[in-house]
Amino acid sequence: MKDTAAPVPPSDRTRVRRGAEKAHYDEATLHAIVDDAYLCHIAFSDEHGAHCIPTASWRSGGHLYIHGSNGSRLLKQLVRQTCCVTISHLDGLVLARSAFSHTMNYRSAMVYGRFEAVEDDAGKHAALEALMDKLAPGRQAEIRPGNDKEYAATTVLRISLAEAACKVRAGGPNDDEEDLGWPAWAGVLPFARARTTPVADPACTVAAPAYVRDWQTPDAALAPIY
Amino acid sequence: MKDTAAPVPPSDRTRVRRGAEKAHYDEATLHAIVDDAYLCHIAFSDEHGAHCIPTASWRSGGHLYIHGSNGSRLLKQLVRQTCCVTISHLDGLVLARSAFSHTMNYRSAMVYGRFEAVEDDAGKHAALEALMDKLAPGRQAEIRPGNDKEYAATTVLRISLAEAACKVRAGGPNDDEEDLGWPAWAGVLPFARARTTPVADPACTVAAPAYVRDWQTPDAALAPIY
């Protein structure tokens, strides 16, 4: 995949140096990578050094959101410092004819900035409903909604997606000319995230709604991302 | 999934505080999580602050390995400081009857320590061959092997897995007693990493070896991790 839009890094921090031809700085690429993920990894520091914490994330407009208990050390630290949020999707193993030309196909996004708390009730409700909509569209209307105590015990943070860079590697192997005759199979072994058979809670007597019935990936839909 | 072995965190830094009942400190859990991943995320800092970089990783014995070009800023920084390496697998969305009881099933591992360079030729060869064995067992014998120049241009780093902690969430929703009667479907929407149809390089005339022919996940094998 080649850049189509001219790459314009939003900051010196997000300018991709290694494999710069794989860099993307456009919003469409960034949003697609963020929206395809349920988890991000966040790098931050405290008195013990660097930490890399995985946590649920979702996008609403130009921000990435996370949430957790008010007591979370992660959330307390994040509003005090600049951090880096990374999302990665592994799409395949790229098998070249030469050992050192092997690589992987992936889509990754790195976001730099500082999280801010969503303090107002309306904003907090909207953010957590956006998460539920991402997990299972329409489910918010079916479940026991959060009460004031639950909302009050929960911190919602968001970070702007303005300072971000993506890296995307797609397609087949790029062997050097002189290796093309080597008699080894060459190509891509692709991955896909499959949605497998839902498992109902044994105590559940409610019929499965559409988002459960339609959850499982049809076999034919497991096409490689290539 | 409950702890079976008595949890003994190797350090204050790896003691899990939130959701401590999900913590695992045993080698078998750690190795299984690392071995099921092709990528890790590494948190480290430089003069610009914290960074979270995804990179290919593999295990050999009690170490996690990464590699890259000698020119890589990441690799240069990593031997100078303590960092945190995290691997996460998302296994499912856990739909509870109450909004705030929703969660995810996952397996994650966090490793703390400092990377060291694998300097000797034999160690470097063995490490990179272990990576190839992970990607495609037996392939090392088929491809054009690395030459001295390629090995010399490549840095291999490893980090001990001694200081690590895992967190695992599995199974169905845990609603509070008073929410169990709420008429919402409850259960797990599972994910699996599917291996989809291999894509041969158009110029490839070599027959697919067994690891390519057997790559694709049989539909029946896409069982939920639950």
Coordinates of C-alpha atoms in Angstrom, one line a residue:
Chain A
M1 CA 0.0 0.0 0.0
K2 CA 1.5 3.3 -1.0
D3 CA 0.7 6.7 0.4
T4 CA -2.0 8.4 -1.6
A5 CA -2.3 11.6 0.4
A6 CA 0.9 13.7 0.8
P7 CA 2.2 12.8 4.2
V8 CA 2.2 15.8 6.6
P9 CA 3.3 14.8 10.1
P10 CA 1.6 16.9 12.7
S11 CA 4.8 17.2 14.8
D12 CA 8.4 16.3 15.0
R13 CA 7.4 13.5 17.4
T14 CA 5.2 11.8 15.0
R15 CA 7.4 11.9 11.9
V16 CA 8.1 8.3 11.0
R17 CA 11.8 7.8 10.3
R18 CA 12.2 4.1 9.7
G19 CA 10.1 2.8 6.8
A20 CA 8.9 6.3 6.1
E21 CA 7.2 5.1 2.9
K22 CA 4.8 3.2 5.2
A23 CA 3.7 6.4 7.0
H24 CA 0.2 7.8 6.9
Y25 CA -0.9 11.0 8.6
D26 CA -4.4 11.3 7.2
E27 CA -7.5 11.1 9.4
A28 CA -9.3 8.4 7.4
T29 CA -6.4 5.9 8.0
L30 CA -6.1 6.9 11.6
H31 CA -9.8 6.6 12.3
A32 CA -10.1 3.2 10.6
I33 CA -7.2 1.8 12.6
V34 CA -8.6 3.1 15.9
D35 CA -12.2 2.0 15.1
D36 CA -11.1 -1.6 14.2
A37 CA -9.6 -2.0 17.7
Y38 CA -11.1 -2.7 21.1
L39 CA -7.8 -2.3 23.0
C40 CA -5.0 0.2 23.0
H41 CA -1.6 0.1 24.8
I42 CA -0.6 3.2 26.7
A43 CA 3.0 4.1 27.6
F44 CA 3.5 6.4 30.5
S45 CA 6.0 6.8 33.4
D46 CA 5.9 7.0 37.2
E47 CA 8.5 6.7 39.9
H48 CA 9.0 3.1 38.9
G49 CA 9.8 3.9 35.3
A50 CA 8.0 3.2 32.1
H51 CA 4.7 1.2 32.0
C52 CA 2.8 -0.2 29.0
I53 CA -0.8 -0.8 29.9
P54 CA -3.5 -2.4 27.7
T55 CA -7.0 -1.0 28.2
A56 CA -10.3 -0.8 26.3
S57 CA -10.5 2.2 24.0
W58 CA -13.0 3.7 21.6
R59 CA -13.3 6.8 19.4
S60 CA -15.8 9.5 19.3
G61 CA -15.2 12.3 16.9
G62 CA -11.5 13.5 17.1
H63 CA -10.8 11.8 20.5
L64 CA -9.9 8.4 21.8
Y65 CA -11.6 7.5 25.0
I66 CA -10.7 5.1 27.9
H67 CA -12.3 4.6 31.2
G68 CA -11.9 2.9 34.6
S69 CA -12.3 3.1 38.3
N70 CA -11.6 6.3 40.0
G71 CA -9.0 4.4 42.0
S72 CA -6.9 3.4 39.0
R73 CA -3.3 4.4 39.2
L74 CA -3.1 4.5 35.4
L75 CA -5.9 7.0 35.1
K76 CA -4.5 9.2 37.8
Q77 CA -1.1 9.3 36.2
L78 CA -2.4 10.0 32.7
V79 CA -3.9 13.4 33.3
R80 CA -0.6 14.5 34.8
Q81 CA 1.7 13.7 31.9
T82 CA 2.1 13.4 28.2
C83 CA 1.8 9.8 27.0
C84 CA 1.8 7.7 23.9
V85 CA -1.2 5.5 22.9
T86 CA -0.6 2.8 20.4
I87 CA -3.0 0.5 18.5
S88 CA -1.7 -2.3 16.3
H89 CA -3.3 -4.9 14.1
L90 CA -1.3 -7.8 12.7
D91 CA -2.6 -8.7 9.3
G92 CA -0.1 -11.4 8.1
L93 CA 3.3 -12.9 7.9
V94 CA 5.2 -12.0 4.8
L95 CA 7.4 -14.9 3.6
A96 CA 10.2 -13.7 1.3
R97 CA 12.8 -15.8 -0.5
S98 CA 15.6 -14.4 1.6
A99 CA 15.7 -14.7 5.4
F100 CA 16.2 -11.0 6.0
S101 CA 13.4 -9.9 3.7
H102 CA 10.8 -11.5 5.8
T103 CA 8.4 -9.1 7.4
M104 CA 4.8 -8.7 8.6
N105 CA 1.7 -6.9 7.3
Y106 CA 0.3 -4.6 10.0
R107 CA -1.7 -1.4 10.6
S108 CA -0.6 0.7 13.6
A109 CA -1.4 4.1 15.0
M110 CA 0.6 6.1 17.6
V111 CA -1.0 9.0 19.3
Y112 CA 0.8 11.5 21.5
G113 CA -0.7 13.9 23.9
R114 CA -2.2 14.3 27.4
F115 CA -5.5 12.7 28.5
E116 CA -8.1 15.0 30.0
A117 CA -11.0 13.9 32.2
V118 CA -14.6 14.1 30.9
E119 CA -16.0 15.7 34.0
D120 CA -19.6 16.7 33.1
D121 CA -22.3 14.1 33.5
A122 CA -23.7 14.5 30.0
G123 CA -20.3 14.0 28.4
K124 CA -19.6 10.9 30.6
H125 CA -22.9 9.4 29.7
A126 CA -22.4 10.0 26.0
A127 CA -18.9 8.6 26.1
L128 CA -19.9 5.4 27.9
E129 CA -22.9 4.9 25.6
A130 CA -20.6 5.3 22.6
L131 CA -18.5 2.4 24.0
M132 CA -21.6 0.3 24.4
D133 CA -22.6 1.1 20.8
K134 CA -19.3 0.0 19.6
L135 CA -19.5 -3.3 21.5
A136 CA -23.1 -4.1 20.6
P137 CA -25.2 -1.6 18.7
G138 CA -28.6 -1.1 20.3
R139 CA -27.7 -2.9 23.5
Q140 CA -27.8 0.3 25.6
A141 CA -31.6 0.3 25.5
E142 CA -31.8 -3.3 26.8
I143 CA -29.5 -3.4 29.8
R144 CA -29.8 -2.1 33.3
P145 CA -28.4 1.4 32.8
G146 CA -25.7 2.8 35.1
N147 CA -26.9 4.7 38.2
D148 CA -25.5 7.8 39.7
K149 CA -23.2 5.9 42.1
E150 CA -21.7 3.8 39.3
Y151 CA -21.1 6.9 37.1
A152 CA -19.6 8.8 40.0
A153 CA -17.2 5.9 40.7
T154 CA -16.0 5.8 37.1
T155 CA -13.4 8.0 35.4
V156 CA -13.6 8.7 31.7
L157 CA -10.6 10.2 30.0
R158 CA -10.1 11.3 26.4
I159 CA -7.0 12.2 24.3
S160 CA -7.0 14.2 21.1
L161 CA -6.1 12.4 17.9
A162 CA -4.5 15.5 16.5
E163 CA -0.9 14.4 17.1
A164 CA -0.7 11.0 15.5
A165 CA 1.0 8.9 12.9
C166 CA 0.1 5.6 11.3
K167 CA 2.2 2.9 9.8
V168 CA 0.8 0.4 7.3
R169 CA 2.5 -2.5 5.6
A170 CA 0.4 -4.5 3.2
G171 CA 1.0 -6.7 0.1
G172 CA 3.4 -9.4 -0.8
P173 CA 7.2 -9.9 -0.2
N174 CA 9.8 -7.5 -1.7
D175 CA 12.8 -9.7 -2.4
D176 CA 15.9 -8.2 -3.9
E177 CA 16.2 -8.9 -7.6
E178 CA 19.1 -11.3 -7.1
D179 CA 17.0 -13.4 -4.7
L180 CA 13.9 -13.9 -6.9
G181 CA 15.2 -17.1 -8.4
W182 CA 15.7 -18.8 -5.0
P183 CA 13.5 -21.9 -4.9
A184 CA 11.5 -21.0 -1.8
W185 CA 7.7 -20.4 -1.7
A186 CA 7.0 -16.7 -1.3
G187 CA 3.8 -15.0 -0.3
V188 CA 1.7 -14.0 2.6
L189 CA 0.2 -16.0 5.4
P190 CA -2.7 -13.8 6.5
F191 CA -4.6 -13.4 9.8
A192 CA -8.1 -12.1 10.5
R193 CA -9.9 -11.5 13.7
A194 CA -12.7 -14.0 13.6
R195 CA -15.9 -13.6 15.7
T196 CA -16.7 -17.1 16.9
T197 CA -19.9 -18.7 18.3
P198 CA -21.5 -16.7 21.1
V199 CA -21.6 -18.3 24.5
A200 CA -24.8 -17.6 26.4
D201 CA -24.7 -17.3 30.2
P202 CA -26.2 -20.6 31.6
A203 CA -28.7 -18.5 33.6
C204 CA -29.8 -16.5 30.6
T205 CA -33.4 -17.1 29.4
V206 CA -33.6 -14.1 27.1
A207 CA -33.6 -14.7 23.3
A208 CA -30.4 -13.6 21.6
P209 CA -30.8 -10.2 19.9
A210 CA -29.6 -9.5 16.4
Y211 CA -26.1 -8.4 17.4
V212 CA -25.6 -11.8 19.0
R213 CA -27.3 -13.9 16.3
D214 CA -25.2 -12.1 13.6
W215 CA -22.0 -12.0 15.6
Q216 CA -20.2 -15.0 14.2
T217 CA -18.1 -14.3 11.2
P218 CA -19.4 -16.2 8.1
D219 CA -16.6 -18.4 6.8
A220 CA -16.7 -16.7 3.5
A221 CA -16.1 -13.3 5.2
L222 CA -12.7 -14.4 6.6
A223 CA -10.9 -12.8 3.7
P224 CA -7.3 -11.8 4.2
I225 CA -6.5 -8.2 4.7
Y226 CA -3.9 -7.9 2.0
Chain B
M1 CA -10.3 -18.7 35.3
K2 CA -9.0 -18.8 38.9
D3 CA -5.4 -18.9 40.0
T4 CA -4.3 -22.5 40.5
A5 CA -0.7 -21.8 41.6
A6 CA -0.2 -19.5 44.6
P7 CA 0.6 -16.1 43.1
V8 CA 4.1 -14.9 44.0
P9 CA 4.8 -11.6 42.3
P10 CA 8.5 -11.3 41.5
S11 CA 8.7 -7.7 42.5
D12 CA 6.7 -4.8 43.9
R13 CA 6.5 -3.4 40.3
T14 CA 4.7 -6.5 39.0
R15 CA 2.3 -7.0 41.8
V16 CA -1.2 -6.6 40.3
R17 CA -3.3 -4.2 42.4
R18 CA -6.6 -3.8 40.4
G19 CA -8.3 -7.1 39.7
A20 CA -5.7 -9.0 41.7
E21 CA -7.8 -12.1 41.5
K22 CA -6.9 -12.2 37.7
A23 CA -3.2 -12.1 38.4
H24 CA -0.9 -15.0 37.4
Y25 CA 2.8 -15.1 38.1
D26 CA 3.6 -18.6 37.0
E27 CA 5.9 -19.4 34.1
A28 CA 3.4 -21.6 32.2
T29 CA 0.9 -18.8 31.9
L30 CA 3.5 -16.3 31.0
H31 CA 5.1 -18.5 28.3
A32 CA 1.8 -19.4 26.8
I33 CA 0.8 -15.7 26.4
V34 CA 4.2 -14.8 24.9
D35 CA 4.2 -17.8 22.6
D36 CA 0.7 -17.0 21.2
A37 CA 1.9 -13.5 20.1
Y38 CA 3.8 -12.3 17.1
L39 CA 4.0 -8.7 18.4
C40 CA 4.7 -7.0 21.7
H41 CA 4.3 -3.3 22.7
I42 CA 7.3 -1.7 24.4
A43 CA 7.1 1.4 26.6
F44 CA 10.3 3.4 27.0
S45 CA 11.2 7.1 27.3
D46 CA 13.5 9.5 25.6
E47 CA 13.9 13.3 25.5
H48 CA 10.5 13.6 23.9
G49 CA 8.7 11.6 26.6
A50 CA 7.1 8.2 26.6
H51 CA 6.8 6.0 23.5
C52 CA 4.9 2.8 22.9
I53 CA 6.3 0.9 20.0
P54 CA 4.9 -2.4 18.5
T55 CA 7.5 -4.8 17.3
A56 CA 7.8 -8.5 16.4
S57 CA 8.8 -10.6 19.4
W58 CA 9.4 -14.3 20.1
R59 CA 10.6 -16.3 23.1
S60 CA 13.5 -18.6 23.5
G61 CA 13.9 -20.1 26.9
G62 CA 13.5 -17.5 29.6
H63 CA 13.9 -14.5 27.4
L64 CA 11.8 -12.5 25.0
Y65 CA 13.6 -11.4 21.8
I66 CA 13.2 -8.5 19.4
H67 CA 15.3 -7.4 16.4
G68 CA 15.8 -4.6 14.0
S69 CA 18.2 -2.5 12.1
N70 CA 21.3 -1.2 13.8
G71 CA 20.1 2.3 13.1
S72 CA 16.8 1.9 15.0
R73 CA 16.3 4.5 17.7
L74 CA 14.1 2.1 19.6
L75 CA 16.9 -0.5 19.9
K76 CA 19.5 2.1 20.8
Q77 CA 17.3 3.4 23.6
L78 CA 16.3 0.1 25.0
V79 CA 19.7 -1.1 26.1
R80 CA 20.2 2.2 28.1
Q81 CA 17.0 2.0 30.3
T82 CA 14.5 -0.1 32.0
C83 CA 11.4 -0.6 30.0
C84 CA 8.1 -2.4 30.1
V85 CA 7.1 -5.0 27.4
T86 CA 3.4 -5.9 27.2
I87 CA 1.6 -8.6 25.2
S88 CA -2.2 -8.7 25.1
H89 CA -4.7 -11.0 23.5
L90 CA -8.4 -10.0 23.3
D91 CA -10.5 -13.1 23.6
G92 CA -14.1 -11.8 23.8
L93 CA -16.6 -9.2 24.8
V94 CA -18.4 -10.0 28.0
L95 CA -22.0 -8.8 27.9
A96 CA -23.6 -8.5 31.4
R97 CA -27.1 -7.5 32.3
S98 CA -26.0 -4.2 33.8
A99 CA -24.0 -1.6 31.9
F100 CA -21.2 -1.3 34.4
S101 CA -20.7 -5.0 34.6
H102 CA -19.6 -5.3 31.0
T103 CA -16.0 -6.4 30.5
M104 CA -13.7 -8.2 28.2
N105 CA -11.9 -11.5 28.2
Y106 CA -8.2 -11.2 27.7
R107 CA -4.8 -12.6 28.4
S108 CA -2.0 -10.1 29.0
A109 CA 1.6 -10.2 30.2
M110 CA 3.8 -7.3 31.3
V111 CA 7.5 -7.8 31.6
Y112 CA 9.9 -5.3 33.3
G113 CA 13.6 -5.1 32.8
R114 CA 16.4 -4.0 30.5
F115 CA 17.1 -5.4 27.1
E116 CA 20.6 -6.6 26.4
A117 CA 22.2 -7.1 23.0
V118 CA 23.0 -10.6 21.7
E119 CA 26.5 -9.8 20.5
D120 CA 28.0 -13.1 19.6
D121 CA 27.4 -14.5 16.1
A122 CA 26.2 -17.9 17.2
G123 CA 23.7 -16.4 19.6
K124 CA 22.4 -14.0 16.9
H125 CA 22.0 -16.8 14.4
A126 CA 20.2 -19.0 16.9
A127 CA 17.9 -16.2 17.9
L128 CA 16.9 -15.3 14.3
E129 CA 16.4 -19.0 13.4
A130 CA 14.1 -19.3 16.4
L131 CA 12.1 -16.5 15.0
M132 CA 11.8 -18.2 11.6
D133 CA 10.9 -21.4 13.3
K134 CA 8.1 -19.6 15.0
L135 CA 6.8 -18.0 11.8
A136 CA 7.1 -21.2 9.7
P137 CA 8.7 -24.3 11.1
G138 CA 11.2 -25.8 8.7
R139 CA 11.4 -22.8 6.5
Q140 CA 15.0 -21.9 7.5
A141 CA 16.3 -24.7 5.4
E142 CA 14.5 -23.5 2.3
I143 CA 15.3 -19.8 2.1
R144 CA 18.4 -17.9 1.1
P145 CA 20.1 -17.7 4.5
G146 CA 21.4 -14.4 5.8
N147 CA 24.9 -13.4 4.9
D148 CA 27.6 -11.8 7.1
K149 CA 26.6 -8.3 6.0
E150 CA 23.0 -8.8 6.8
Y151 CA 23.7 -10.2 10.2
A152 CA 26.2 -7.4 10.9
A153 CA 23.5 -4.8 10.1
T154 CA 21.0 -6.3 12.4
T155 CA 20.7 -5.9 16.2
V156 CA 19.1 -8.6 18.3
L157 CA 18.0 -7.8 21.8
R158 CA 16.6 -9.9 24.6
I159 CA 15.0 -9.3 27.9
S160 CA 14.7 -11.7 30.8
L161 CA 11.1 -12.9 31.6
A162 CA 12.0 -13.1 35.3
E163 CA 10.2 -9.9 36.3
A164 CA 6.7 -10.3 34.9
A165 CA 3.0 -10.5 35.7
C166 CA 0.1 -11.8 33.7
K167 CA -3.6 -10.9 34.0
V168 CA -6.2 -13.3 32.6
R169 CA -10.0 -12.7 32.4
A170 CA -12.1 -15.6 31.1
G171 CA -15.6 -16.9 31.4
G172 CA -19.0 -15.4 31.5
P173 CA -20.4 -12.2 33.0
N174 CA -20.6 -11.6 36.7
D175 CA -23.7 -9.6 37.3
D176 CA -24.6 -8.6 40.8
E177 CA -27.4 -10.7 42.3
E178 CA -30.0 -8.0 42.0
D179 CA -29.3 -7.5 38.3
L180 CA -29.7 -11.2 37.3
G181 CA -33.5 -10.8 36.6
W182 CA -33.0 -8.0 34.2
P183 CA -34.3 -9.1 30.8
A184 CA -31.2 -8.6 28.7
W185 CA -29.2 -11.3 26.9
A186 CA -26.0 -12.1 28.8
G187 CA -23.0 -14.0 27.7
V188 CA -19.7 -13.8 25.7
L189 CA -19.1 -12.7 22.1
P190 CA -15.7 -14.4 21.5
F191 CA -12.9 -13.6 19.2
A192 CA -10.2 -15.9 17.7
R193 CA -7.2 -15.1 15.5
A194 CA -8.0 -16.9 12.3
R195 CA -5.4 -17.9 9.7
T196 CA -6.9 -17.2 6.4
T197 CA -6.1 -18.3 2.8
P198 CA -2.4 -17.9 1.9
V199 CA -1.7 -15.5 -0.9
A200 CA 1.2 -16.7 -3.1
D201 CA 3.5 -14.1 -4.7
P202 CA 2.5 -13.8 -8.4
A203 CA 6.0 -14.6 -9.4
C204 CA 6.3 -17.7 -7.2
T205 CA 6.5 -21.0 -9.1
V206 CA 7.5 -23.1 -6.1
A207 CA 4.9 -25.5 -4.7
A208 CA 3.5 -24.6 -1.3
P209 CA 5.2 -26.4 1.5
A210 CA 3.2 -28.1 4.3
Y211 CA 3.2 -25.0 6.6
V212 CA 1.5 -23.0 3.8
R213 CA -0.9 -25.8 2.8
D214 CA -1.9 -26.3 6.4
W215 CA -1.9 -22.6 7.4
Q216 CA -5.6 -21.9 7.1
T217 CA -7.6 -22.4 10.2
P218 CA -10.2 -25.2 9.7
D219 CA -13.6 -23.7 10.4
A220 CA -14.3 -26.2 13.1
A221 CA -11.1 -25.1 14.9
L222 CA -12.3 -21.6 15.4
A223 CA -13.4 -22.4 18.9
P224 CA -13.9 -19.6 21.3
I225 CA -11.2 -19.1 24.0
Y226 CA -13.5 -19.1 26.9

